[in-house]
Every structure is written in C-alpha cells, then in structure tokens.
mmCIF file of C-alpha atoms in Angstrom:
data_model
loop_
_atom_site.group_PDB
_atom_site.id
_atom_site.type_symbol
_atom_site.label_atom_id
_atom_site.label_comp_id
_atom_site.label_asym_id
_atom_site.label_seq_id
_atom_site.Cartn_x
_atom_site.Cartn_y
_atom_site.Cartn_z
ATOM 1 C CA MET U 1 -59.353 52.082 101.575
ATOM 2 C CA SER U 2 -58.740 53.186 97.967
ATOM 3 C CA ILE U 3 -57.818 50.540 95.410
ATOM 4 C CA GLN U 4 -55.348 51.921 92.888
ATOM 5 C CA TRP U 5 -55.343 50.351 89.435
ATOM 6 C CA PHE U 6 -54.705 52.294 86.278
ATOM 7 C CA PRO U 7 -52.257 50.561 83.890
ATOM 8 C CA GLY U 8 -50.469 52.753 81.382
ATOM 9 C CA HIS U 9 -52.395 51.395 78.399
ATOM 10 C CA MET U 10 -55.632 52.572 80.056
ATOM 11 C CA THR U 11 -54.416 56.168 80.248
ATOM 12 C CA LYS U 12 -53.643 55.982 76.541
ATOM 13 C CA ALA U 13 -56.977 54.269 75.830
ATOM 14 C CA ARG U 14 -58.979 57.042 77.471
ATOM 15 C CA ARG U 15 -57.128 59.668 75.417
ATOM 16 C CA GLN U 16 -57.834 57.723 72.223
ATOM 17 C CA VAL U 17 -61.500 57.281 73.101
ATOM 18 C CA GLU U 18 -61.957 60.994 73.700
ATOM 19 C CA GLU U 19 -60.424 61.699 70.298
ATOM 20 C CA LYS U 20 -62.475 59.088 68.427
ATOM 21 C CA CYS U 21 -65.748 59.877 70.198
ATOM 22 C CA LYS U 22 -66.212 62.849 67.864
ATOM 23 C CA LEU U 23 -66.397 60.442 64.900
ATOM 24 C CA VAL U 24 -69.331 58.331 66.119
ATOM 25 C CA ASP U 25 -73.079 58.867 66.185
ATOM 26 C CA ILE U 26 -73.854 56.738 69.235
ATOM 27 C CA VAL U 27 -72.115 55.049 72.152
ATOM 28 C CA PHE U 28 -72.905 51.562 73.433
ATOM 29 C CA GLU U 29 -72.076 51.495 77.126
ATOM 30 C CA LEU U 30 -71.643 47.867 78.127
ATOM 31 C CA LEU U 31 -72.249 47.001 81.778
ATOM 32 C CA ASP U 32 -72.411 43.795 83.785
ATOM 33 C CA ALA U 33 -76.073 43.095 84.623
ATOM 34 C CA ARG U 34 -74.981 41.542 87.920
ATOM 35 C CA LEU U 35 -73.534 44.862 89.140
ATOM 36 C CA PRO U 36 -74.779 47.647 86.850
ATOM 37 C CA ASP U 37 -73.633 50.649 88.884
ATOM 38 C CA SER U 38 -70.361 49.175 90.103
ATOM 39 C CA SER U 39 -69.406 48.177 86.539
ATOM 40 C CA ARG U 40 -70.116 51.674 85.242
ATOM 41 C CA ASN U 41 -67.057 53.846 84.814
ATOM 42 C CA PRO U 42 -67.859 57.206 86.482
ATOM 43 C CA MET U 43 -65.604 58.898 83.901
ATOM 44 C CA ILE U 44 -68.052 57.867 81.154
ATOM 45 C CA HIS U 45 -69.944 61.182 81.332
ATOM 46 C CA GLU U 46 -66.713 63.165 80.966
ATOM 47 C CA ILE U 47 -65.644 61.095 77.967
ATOM 48 C CA VAL U 48 -68.977 60.780 76.120
ATOM 49 C CA LYS U 49 -70.546 64.084 77.183
ATOM 50 C CA ASP U 50 -73.905 64.556 75.357
ATOM 51 C CA LYS U 51 -73.387 61.827 72.750
ATOM 52 C CA PRO U 52 -76.492 59.563 72.313
ATOM 53 C CA ARG U 53 -76.009 56.399 74.331
ATOM 54 C CA ILE U 54 -77.541 52.947 74.853
ATOM 55 C CA VAL U 55 -76.868 51.114 78.114
ATOM 56 C CA LEU U 56 -76.367 47.410 77.378
ATOM 57 C CA LEU U 57 -76.708 45.170 80.441
ATOM 58 C CA ASN U 58 -74.671 42.135 79.442
ATOM 59 C CA LYS U 59 -74.460 38.724 81.138
ATOM 60 C CA ALA U 60 -78.160 39.074 81.951
ATOM 61 C CA ASP U 61 -78.367 35.275 81.958
ATOM 62 C CA LEU U 62 -76.061 35.226 85.006
ATOM 63 C CA ALA U 63 -78.058 37.884 86.866
ATOM 64 C CA ASP U 64 -81.198 37.384 88.948
ATOM 65 C CA GLN U 65 -84.190 37.834 86.618
ATOM 66 C CA LYS U 66 -86.196 39.719 89.251
ATOM 67 C CA TRP U 67 -83.438 42.268 89.639
ATOM 68 C CA ASN U 68 -82.880 42.471 85.884
ATOM 69 C CA GLU U 69 -86.412 43.812 85.570
ATOM 70 C CA ARG U 70 -85.907 46.217 88.470
ATOM 71 C CA TRP U 71 -82.693 47.553 86.940
ATOM 72 C CA ILE U 72 -84.358 48.153 83.576
ATOM 73 C CA LYS U 73 -87.008 50.189 85.372
ATOM 74 C CA GLU U 74 -84.283 52.056 87.265
ATOM 75 C CA TRP U 75 -82.352 52.958 84.112
ATOM 76 C CA ASN U 76 -85.534 54.143 82.402
ATOM 77 C CA GLU U 77 -86.285 56.357 85.398
ATOM 78 C CA ARG U 78 -82.792 57.816 85.096
ATOM 79 C CA GLY U 79 -83.598 58.840 81.528
ATOM 80 C CA GLU U 80 -81.300 56.234 79.964
ATOM 81 C CA THR U 81 -82.007 53.756 77.150
ATOM 82 C CA PRO U 82 -81.307 50.274 78.604
ATOM 83 C CA LEU U 83 -81.324 46.829 77.008
ATOM 84 C CA LEU U 84 -80.721 43.411 78.575
ATOM 85 C CA ILE U 85 -78.477 41.167 76.475
ATOM 86 C CA ASP U 86 -76.483 37.955 76.610
ATOM 87 C CA ALA U 87 -73.551 38.256 74.224
ATOM 88 C CA LYS U 88 -72.633 34.576 74.470
ATOM 89 C CA THR U 89 -76.005 33.226 73.332
ATOM 90 C CA GLY U 90 -77.039 36.302 71.343
ATOM 91 C CA LYS U 91 -80.210 36.938 73.337
ATOM 92 C CA GLY U 92 -81.268 40.568 72.934
ATOM 93 C CA VAL U 93 -78.334 41.397 70.650
ATOM 94 C CA GLY U 94 -80.557 41.522 67.573
ATOM 95 C CA GLN U 95 -82.428 44.498 69.062
ATOM 96 C CA ILE U 96 -79.363 46.735 69.228
ATOM 97 C CA SER U 97 -79.440 47.881 65.598
ATOM 98 C CA ASN U 98 -83.146 48.783 65.609
ATOM 99 C CA LEU U 99 -82.841 50.509 68.973
ATOM 100 C CA SER U 100 -79.899 52.534 67.653
ATOM 101 C CA GLU U 101 -81.944 53.686 64.662
ATOM 102 C CA LYS U 102 -84.751 54.696 67.007
ATOM 103 C CA VAL U 103 -82.419 56.687 69.276
ATOM 104 C CA LEU U 104 -80.824 58.424 66.264
ATOM 105 C CA GLU U 105 -84.053 58.957 64.328
ATOM 106 C CA THR U 106 -84.342 62.664 65.129
ATOM 107 C CA LYS U 107 -80.656 63.340 64.467
ATOM 108 C CA PHE U 108 -80.666 61.587 61.098
ATOM 109 C CA ALA U 109 -83.954 63.252 60.099
ATOM 110 C CA ALA U 110 -82.367 66.654 60.764
ATOM 111 C CA ARG U 111 -79.438 65.668 58.549
ATOM 112 C CA ALA U 112 -81.796 64.625 55.756
ATOM 113 C CA LYS U 113 -83.515 68.030 55.887
ATOM 114 C CA LYS U 114 -80.146 69.645 55.339
ATOM 115 C CA GLY U 115 -79.590 67.448 52.309
ATOM 116 C CA ILE U 116 -76.937 65.297 53.968
ATOM 117 C CA ARG U 117 -77.014 61.782 52.524
ATOM 118 C CA SER U 118 -77.716 58.909 54.897
ATOM 119 C CA ARG U 119 -74.836 56.597 55.733
ATOM 120 C CA GLN U 120 -74.024 53.735 58.064
ATOM 121 C CA ILE U 121 -74.439 54.354 61.759
ATOM 122 C CA ARG U 122 -71.071 54.796 63.413
ATOM 123 C CA ALA U 123 -71.000 53.439 66.939
ATOM 124 C CA MET U 124 -68.472 53.089 69.708
ATOM 125 C CA ILE U 125 -68.530 50.414 72.386
ATOM 126 C CA LEU U 126 -67.241 51.320 75.853
ATOM 127 C CA GLY U 127 -66.995 49.336 79.038
ATOM 128 C CA ILE U 128 -64.688 48.218 81.809
ATOM 129 C CA PRO U 129 -62.464 45.149 81.252
ATOM 130 C CA ASN U 130 -63.967 41.669 81.066
ATOM 131 C CA VAL U 131 -67.566 42.833 80.739
ATOM 132 C CA GLY U 132 -68.004 41.008 77.418
ATOM 133 C CA LYS U 133 -67.180 43.577 74.732
ATOM 134 C CA SER U 134 -65.298 41.186 72.462
ATOM 135 C CA SER U 135 -68.014 38.536 72.713
ATOM 136 C CA LEU U 136 -70.655 41.134 71.826
ATOM 137 C CA ILE U 137 -68.704 42.434 68.843
ATOM 138 C CA ASN U 138 -68.181 38.934 67.478
ATOM 139 C CA ARG U 139 -71.901 38.225 67.926
ATOM 140 C CA LEU U 140 -72.858 41.440 66.132
ATOM 141 C CA ALA U 141 -70.364 40.871 63.323
ATOM 142 C CA LYS U 142 -71.345 37.186 63.079
ATOM 143 C CA ARG U 143 -67.669 36.286 62.897
ATOM 144 C CA THR U 144 -64.531 36.355 65.013
ATOM 145 C CA ALA U 145 -63.825 40.033 64.555
ATOM 146 C CA THR U 146 -61.873 40.485 67.770
ATOM 147 C CA GLN U 147 -60.118 38.404 70.393
ATOM 148 C CA THR U 148 -62.071 37.227 73.432
ATOM 149 C CA GLY U 149 -60.941 36.016 76.811
ATOM 150 C CA ASP U 150 -62.110 35.279 80.347
ATOM 151 C CA ARG U 151 -59.605 37.701 81.787
ATOM 152 C CA PRO U 152 -59.615 41.499 81.965
ATOM 153 C CA GLY U 153 -57.626 43.535 79.486
ATOM 154 C CA VAL U 154 -57.766 41.281 76.408
ATOM 155 C CA THR U 155 -58.573 44.119 73.979
ATOM 156 C CA LYS U 156 -55.588 46.470 73.768
ATOM 157 C CA ALA U 157 -56.139 48.467 70.547
ATOM 158 C CA GLN U 158 -58.945 50.163 68.625
ATOM 159 C CA GLN U 159 -60.410 48.862 65.381
ATOM 160 C CA TRP U 160 -63.396 49.611 63.118
ATOM 161 C CA ILE U 161 -65.619 46.595 62.549
ATOM 162 C CA ARG U 162 -68.383 46.384 59.956
ATOM 163 C CA ILE U 163 -71.721 45.227 61.427
ATOM 164 C CA GLY U 164 -73.952 44.142 58.541
ATOM 165 C CA LYS U 165 -74.846 46.850 56.041
ATOM 166 C CA SER U 166 -76.109 49.471 58.463
ATOM 167 C CA MET U 167 -73.403 49.949 61.093
ATOM 168 C CA GLU U 168 -69.704 50.369 61.739
ATOM 169 C CA LEU U 169 -68.491 49.748 65.267
ATOM 170 C CA LEU U 170 -65.355 51.104 66.877
ATOM 171 C CA ASP U 171 -64.050 48.684 69.461
ATOM 172 C CA THR U 172 -62.045 50.106 72.368
ATOM 173 C CA PRO U 173 -60.028 48.609 75.209
ATOM 174 C CA GLY U 174 -61.743 48.351 78.592
ATOM 175 C CA ILE U 175 -61.138 51.390 80.760
ATOM 176 C CA LEU U 176 -61.214 51.335 84.532
ATOM 177 C CA TRP U 177 -60.987 54.489 86.604
ATOM 178 C CA PRO U 178 -57.846 55.467 88.532
ATOM 179 C CA LYS U 179 -58.963 54.203 91.942
ATOM 180 C CA PHE U 180 -61.996 52.891 93.792
ATOM 181 C CA GLU U 181 -62.816 55.056 96.795
ATOM 182 C CA ASP U 182 -65.588 52.625 97.723
ATOM 183 C CA HIS U 183 -64.005 49.326 98.786
ATOM 184 C CA LEU U 184 -67.339 47.557 98.202
ATOM 185 C CA VAL U 185 -67.239 48.524 94.514
ATOM 186 C CA GLY U 186 -63.791 46.974 94.265
ATOM 187 C CA LEU U 187 -64.996 43.760 95.896
ATOM 188 C CA ARG U 188 -67.995 43.504 93.569
ATOM 189 C CA LEU U 189 -65.788 44.021 90.525
ATOM 190 C CA ALA U 190 -63.279 41.464 91.788
ATOM 191 C CA ALA U 191 -66.022 38.923 92.498
ATOM 192 C CA SER U 192 -67.302 39.321 88.930
ATOM 193 C CA GLY U 193 -63.806 38.942 87.471
ATOM 194 C CA ALA U 194 -63.383 42.505 86.191
ATOM 195 C CA ILE U 195 -60.272 43.173 88.295
ATOM 196 C CA ARG U 196 -57.100 41.158 87.989
ATOM 197 C CA GLU U 197 -56.776 38.798 90.937
ATOM 198 C CA GLU U 198 -53.500 40.314 92.116
ATOM 199 C CA ILE U 199 -55.262 43.598 92.928
ATOM 200 C CA LEU U 200 -57.277 42.173 95.839
ATOM 201 C CA PRO U 201 -56.470 39.058 97.904
ATOM 202 C CA VAL U 202 -58.429 36.114 96.493
ATOM 203 C CA GLU U 203 -59.437 35.014 100.002
ATOM 204 C CA GLU U 204 -60.919 38.442 100.790
ATOM 205 C CA VAL U 205 -62.963 38.431 97.588
ATOM 206 C CA ALA U 206 -64.207 34.884 98.226
ATOM 207 C CA LEU U 207 -65.231 35.731 101.794
ATOM 208 C CA PHE U 208 -67.136 38.754 100.475
ATOM 209 C CA GLY U 209 -68.944 36.510 97.989
ATOM 210 C CA ILE U 210 -69.785 33.876 100.591
ATOM 211 C CA GLU U 211 -71.131 36.457 103.027
ATOM 212 C CA PHE U 212 -73.246 38.009 100.285
ATOM 213 C CA LEU U 213 -74.722 34.620 99.376
ATOM 214 C CA GLN U 214 -75.406 33.874 103.038
ATOM 215 C CA GLN U 215 -77.504 37.040 103.230
ATOM 216 C CA HIS U 216 -79.232 37.011 99.850
ATOM 217 C CA TYR U 217 -78.934 33.565 98.207
ATOM 218 C CA PRO U 218 -78.450 30.992 100.998
ATOM 219 C CA SER U 219 -79.995 28.145 99.015
ATOM 220 C CA ALA U 220 -77.482 28.674 96.190
ATOM 221 C CA ILE U 221 -74.460 27.989 98.348
ATOM 222 C CA GLN U 222 -76.248 25.180 100.184
ATOM 223 C CA MET U 223 -77.225 23.323 97.013
ATOM 224 C CA ARG U 224 -73.832 23.704 95.352
ATOM 225 C CA TYR U 225 -71.667 22.547 98.241
ATOM 226 C CA GLN U 226 -74.075 20.695 100.535
ATOM 227 C CA LEU U 227 -72.892 22.704 103.529
ATOM 228 C CA GLY U 228 -74.082 22.257 107.084
ATOM 229 C CA ASP U 229 -74.695 25.338 109.232
ATOM 230 C CA LEU U 230 -75.057 28.324 106.919
ATOM 231 C CA SER U 231 -74.997 30.689 109.892
ATOM 232 C CA ALA U 232 -71.314 29.893 110.437
ATOM 233 C CA GLU U 233 -68.644 32.526 109.777
ATOM 234 C CA PRO U 234 -67.714 32.902 106.079
ATOM 235 C CA ILE U 235 -64.199 31.617 106.748
ATOM 236 C CA ASN U 236 -65.664 28.432 108.243
ATOM 237 C CA LEU U 237 -67.861 27.937 105.172
ATOM 238 C CA LEU U 238 -64.853 28.492 102.916
ATOM 239 C CA GLU U 239 -62.991 25.815 104.866
ATOM 240 C CA GLN U 240 -65.934 23.445 104.400
ATOM 241 C CA ILE U 241 -65.904 24.153 100.661
ATOM 242 C CA GLY U 242 -62.178 23.426 100.571
ATOM 243 C CA GLN U 243 -62.623 20.145 102.380
ATOM 244 C CA LYS U 244 -65.471 19.008 100.140
ATOM 245 C CA ARG U 245 -63.488 19.930 97.016
ATOM 246 C CA GLY U 246 -60.319 18.189 98.197
ATOM 247 C CA CYS U 247 -58.259 21.355 98.661
ATOM 248 C CA LEU U 248 -55.860 19.779 101.110
ATOM 249 C CA ARG U 249 -52.172 20.224 101.753
ATOM 250 C CA ARG U 250 -49.859 17.824 103.525
ATOM 251 C CA GLY U 251 -51.128 16.855 106.929
ATOM 252 C CA GLY U 252 -54.755 17.446 105.912
ATOM 253 C CA VAL U 253 -54.453 21.230 106.167
ATOM 254 C CA ILE U 254 -57.051 23.007 104.035
ATOM 255 C CA ASP U 255 -55.649 25.120 101.201
ATOM 256 C CA ILE U 256 -57.772 28.255 101.688
ATOM 257 C CA GLU U 257 -56.416 29.998 98.599
ATOM 258 C CA LYS U 258 -57.311 27.041 96.378
ATOM 259 C CA ALA U 259 -60.771 26.812 97.960
ATOM 260 C CA ALA U 260 -61.286 30.528 97.340
ATOM 261 C CA GLU U 261 -60.304 30.143 93.679
ATOM 262 C CA ILE U 262 -62.757 27.250 93.209
ATOM 263 C CA PHE U 263 -65.578 29.205 94.841
ATOM 264 C CA LEU U 264 -64.932 32.298 92.688
ATOM 265 C CA GLN U 265 -64.802 30.211 89.513
ATOM 266 C CA ASP U 266 -68.205 28.774 90.416
ATOM 267 C CA LEU U 267 -69.589 32.215 91.256
ATOM 268 C CA ARG U 268 -68.349 33.863 88.054
ATOM 269 C CA GLY U 269 -69.382 30.938 85.872
ATOM 270 C CA GLY U 270 -72.994 30.883 87.053
ATOM 271 C CA ARG U 271 -72.675 27.489 88.744
ATOM 272 C CA LEU U 272 -74.195 28.968 91.897
ATOM 273 C CA GLY U 273 -77.244 30.156 89.972
ATOM 274 C CA ARG U 274 -78.281 33.628 88.826
ATOM 275 C CA ILE U 275 -76.793 36.196 91.199
ATOM 276 C CA THR U 276 -77.146 40.000 91.297
ATOM 277 C CA PHE U 277 -74.599 41.738 93.529
ATOM 278 C CA GLU U 278 -76.316 45.107 93.921
ATOM 279 C CA ARG U 279 -79.850 46.442 93.917
ATOM 280 C CA PRO U 280 -81.104 49.813 92.657
ATOM 281 C CA ASP U 281 -82.701 50.681 96.018
ATOM 282 C CA GLU U 282 -79.306 50.375 97.717
ATOM 283 C CA GLU U 283 -77.649 52.643 95.178
ATOM 284 C CA ARG U 284 -80.436 55.233 95.412
ATOM 285 C CA MET U 285 -80.119 55.321 99.216
ATOM 286 C CA LYS U 286 -76.359 55.766 98.887
ATOM 287 C CA ILE U 287 -76.811 58.696 96.484
ATOM 288 C CA GLU U 288 -79.376 60.320 98.802
ATOM 289 C CA GLU U 289 -77.029 59.957 101.773
ATOM 290 C CA GLU U 290 -74.177 61.543 99.811
ATOM 291 C CA ASN U 291 -76.420 64.440 98.739
ATOM 292 C CA ASN U 292 -77.615 64.964 102.326
ATOM 293 C CA GLN U 293 -74.030 65.016 103.532
ATOM 294 C CA ARG U 294 -73.105 67.636 100.912
ATOM 295 C CA ILE U 295 -76.011 69.810 102.076
ATOM 296 C CA LYS U 296 -74.856 69.482 105.696
ATOM 297 C CA ASN U 297 -71.311 70.454 104.720
ATOM 298 C CA LEU U 298 -72.601 73.539 102.905
ATOM 299 C CA ASP U 299 -74.649 74.598 105.956
ATOM 300 C CA GLN U 300 -71.645 74.352 108.263
#
C-alpha cells in the first residue's frame, strides 16, 4: 500500500532548494539515527547531485549505541561522510565545522590557486520533517535562530543564518517524498514522529512499535509497563498498557487510541530506552533482493 503525503508547501520547498543549492559549498543531510535509511529522502541525490555532503545522524542519544556504531561503518562503506550528533545536548555538533573544512579542503585549495579569496563556508541543511533541523541550527548558531517544535513541518521558509565567523547556513523546510511504496518505511517514520498522525492510524503505528519491541527489545517494554506475558498478541499488550495507564472509558472499556498515544509518546521520547528501528544488514539484503529481481526481469 502506498502512503500519499506531499503538501503543497513541500512541492514549493523542493523547487526552492534546487535553485538555492547552486549557491552553497556543502550540504548537511540530517537523518534520524534511529532509522537512517527510512529517514533519508530518496530524492536527495536528484536535488543535491554531486555537491559535497555530510550525513548527520541526529538523535543518536535515542538510538541503540551498538547500532549507531554499525551505521557509521555502513555509511563509510557507502563512501559517505557520516557524523553522529545530538542536537539537543550539542554532542558531536562542535565537529561539524571542522569536518566541513576537511571535506572542502581540496575545493578551497583549488580556488586559492586561481587567486579566489577565501570566504565563509556556505552550507545548506536538508532533511525530512521533525528530524531536528531547527534544534541543530539553534545549537550551531548558539541562539534561537529558528523556530523549533515536536511536530513535523515547523520550518516553512528559507533563511540564511550566520554560524560563527566561518559559516553561513541556509535553513530549508523538511521535504518528504510524494509517496512511500514501502509500507514499513511509512510505519517507521510514523513511529519516530516524522509523519503527521492523521496519515496513518495511531493504533496501527503503536501495534507496529509494540511488535518491534517484542522482537528486538523485550526488556524495554517489560520494564516500562511491567507487563505479564510478552508473547501475547500486540493488541493484547496495548490493552494491558491502557489498563495500567488508566485509559478507561465508561464501563471500564479500554480506550485503545489513548493507550496507543501514550505508548508512542514514550517511544518517541526515549522513555523505553535507546531504540534503533532498522539495521544496515536488513537494508543491504533488501537492496540485493531488488537488484536480483531486476536481473531476473531483464533475463525474461
């Protein structure tokens, strides 16, 4: 099932980004460390083309440390320049400027040979909604340079922001792609809070999250809610969560929607511990399967 979501301001935003991309030296691609591939806009290559790029894995403090390390290795193997950061606390953010200078060293040296005077690095920050762009910009600027919010789509316009003496940063609205052919990608994005809750039923997203925790982080859900049989169906565990959190309607009926909202708030806020929703091995296998299928189609 394809999930359609492409508000009008996002069509305009992509057009603006493509126009402004010519003005910058480097692009900061901001991803969610909990779901690096699912939070990556596949249109990014079309928009950025061969522009130098740094992949910033934000919210690393909410992601499983073991898988953070594996993802860094994965991105390096893909020929990317990755960096783990936490925009809220500032961890890793101080390395961005030096890493940018390193990535652009050859380009700026070539300019110097041509007699072109050095200037501030001009950078652009790109990422899907609610991945932490505004928080990162404010941390870099060391002031409230742009509005932040715990909901997707807070940034609606572009603005140049001075970052110290060595950099200017062009902020851009978050851009999602027109539709998600892979329903699992949509569920991961919804579980992380990147998609507005009206796009996917809150109960479906919560059940996805509970089932994922059952398989990969059973102790997290057990410790948070003191549940009984973790082998029960996800809907039964959601009902238990609702009962323990007092999500009851008249007659003692459990309010499943309210229970789902509470669970997702806990999941997104890190109250269930450090969770990573996808692993590089899974994504590599998926890519290999897709390539094998293409080869089969060509042989037919």
